[in-house]
Amino acid sequence: MRLPRAARHPFFLRTLARGHGHELAPLLREYHLQLQVVAHVRGVISPSLITLTQSRVGAGIRLFGGDRVACPLRLWIAVPSSLVEDVGSKDERTRRVGMIARAAAIFRAERIFVFRDPLSDRPHDAEFIARILEYMATPPYLRRKLFPVAEDLEKVGLLHPLGIPPHRRSRELRPGEVREAVLELVGGRLYADVGVGRLLEYVGRGQAGRRATVVVRERNGDFYCEEAQPTEYWGFSVSVVDLLPKLVRSSRPSHFIVTSKSGAPLGGSLDALSRAASSDGPVLVAFGSRRGLLEMHDREVYESLGALIVNFIPGQGVESVRTEEAALAVLAIMRALGELARGSPGQRPGSGAAPTGQADGPRSGEA
């Protein structure tokens, strides 16, 4: 039987071969077919026999064989200082930034960069955006110690919490538990505030007033803590930077993706995006504001940096897609491509982890 055109697309065949055919079955619902495909991807999986049964009432796929590999996608996000430029009230400005933070956490972004929009006359908005992001990324039990009362944080009570692993900690200590802490100097020795109402002796490098990631230990019935690395997604760090091209040159991500309504259609970019999503290095995804990224800099500037310029929402049903809306759509696509290209959902130990103990204080479009 000859496969329909949609099923002959290389992206579709690779997806079947890597054990995710069930996720693409809805794409073939208009076809009524039964087929068997023997797929082999050298160096990735062993041969897999895939039986796809299609009927008028739905699709079912049975997969036999095939090794599944955890998805290592490392996401970095860049948003412009003009993100809140067109919003008048502080309530809405705060909410918009909060939605970016939620999107970043949902899809396990490691870093968020706030870059300067060269066409904006409000450069100080970058600090406002970064402050809100840093506040949200900080465990609630550390916020009072790290964030003095400030006008920028007046409306943070409106935001939905992130609920990421370092935020979900009880007041009961357990040996082996990893926590975020603030270091304090007492009597010439470093102690850690881990949110349980008392300080723990700290073993490791660090400086008073700074955050650290620690693991709780027990010795002779007493708890202490050591410098540690997270073993699960640990949230994102935040940085305010200058222009986007400078950021790309200095941070050198493995792939750089520019989201733009004037970019190449998503359908024709799937192979390139899949390669990016399956790479071991960080993938930087940049978003615009009410001004698109191609208004901030010429296309040639991005192309000289090796950017993939992609329209992730072709045929959009609204006049413009807001940055926070685009972030959800784009990051969902990138995460899905990463999982399809590399195997089952998940992550490497420590993937997406924020740096430990070395940062000062709180860590800080178009589609």
Coordinates of N, CA and C in Angstrom, one line a residue, residues 7 9-25 37-41 47-51 62-66 340-341:
A7 N 1.9 10.9 5.5 CA 2.6 9.8 6.2 C 4.0 9.6 5.6
H9 N 6.1 12.0 4.8 CA 7.0 13.1 5.2 C 8.1 12.5 6.2
P10 N 9.4 12.9 5.9 CA 10.5 12.4 6.7 C 10.2 12.6 8.2
F11 N 9.7 13.7 8.6 CA 9.5 14.0 10.0 C 8.5 13.0 10.6
F12 N 7.5 12.6 9.8 CA 6.5 11.6 10.3 C 7.1 10.3 10.5
L13 N 7.9 9.9 9.5 CA 8.5 8.5 9.5 C 9.5 8.4 10.6
R14 N 10.3 9.5 10.9 CA 11.2 9.4 12.0 C 10.5 9.3 13.3
T15 N 9.3 10.0 13.4 CA 8.6 10.0 14.6 C 8.0 8.6 14.9
L16 N 7.5 7.9 13.9 CA 7.1 6.6 14.0 C 8.2 5.7 14.5
A17 N 9.4 5.9 13.8 CA 10.5 5.0 14.1 C 11.0 5.1 15.6
R18 N 10.8 6.3 16.1 CA 11.3 6.6 17.5 C 10.3 6.3 18.5
G19 N 9.2 5.7 18.2 CA 8.3 5.2 19.2 C 7.2 6.2 19.6
H20 N 6.9 7.2 18.8 CA 5.9 8.2 19.2 C 4.8 8.3 18.1
G21 N 4.6 7.2 17.4 CA 3.6 7.3 16.4 C 2.2 7.6 16.9
H22 N 1.9 7.2 18.2 CA 0.6 7.5 18.7 C 0.3 9.0 18.8
E23 N 1.4 9.8 18.8 CA 1.2 11.3 18.9 C 0.8 11.9 17.6
L24 N 1.2 11.2 16.5 CA 0.9 11.7 15.2 C -0.3 11.0 14.5
A25 N -0.9 10.1 15.2 CA -2.0 9.4 14.6 C -3.1 10.3 14.2
V37 N 4.8 -0.7 8.9 CA 6.0 0.0 8.5 C 7.2 -0.6 9.4
V38 N 8.2 -1.0 8.7 CA 9.4 -1.4 9.4 C 10.4 -0.3 9.3
A39 N 10.7 0.3 10.5 CA 11.6 1.5 10.5 C 12.9 1.3 11.2
H40 N 13.9 1.9 10.7 CA 15.2 1.7 11.3 C 16.0 3.0 11.2
V41 N 16.4 3.5 12.3 CA 17.2 4.7 12.3 C 18.6 4.4 12.9
P47 N 15.6 -1.8 14.9 CA 14.4 -1.9 14.1 C 13.1 -2.0 14.9
S48 N 12.1 -1.3 14.5 CA 10.8 -1.3 15.2 C 9.8 -1.7 14.2
L49 N 8.9 -2.6 14.6 CA 7.7 -2.9 13.8 C 6.5 -2.1 14.3
I50 N 5.9 -1.3 13.4 CA 4.9 -0.5 13.8 C 3.6 -0.9 13.0
T51 N 2.6 -1.2 13.7 CA 1.3 -1.5 13.1 C 0.3 -0.4 13.4
R62 N 0.2 0.3 17.6 CA 0.9 -0.6 18.5 C 2.4 -0.5 18.1
L63 N 3.2 -0.4 19.1 CA 4.7 -0.2 18.8 C 5.4 -1.4 19.4
F64 N 6.3 -2.0 18.6 CA 7.1 -3.1 19.1 C 8.6 -2.8 19.0
G65 N 9.3 -2.9 20.1 CA 10.7 -2.6 20.1 C 11.0 -1.1 20.1
G66 N 12.3 -0.8 20.0 CA 12.6 0.6 19.9 C 13.0 1.2 21.3
L340 N 9.9 14.1 20.7 CA 9.7 13.3 19.5 C 11.1 12.8 18.9
A341 N 12.0 13.8 18.9 CA 13.3 13.5 18.3 C 14.2 12.6 19.1

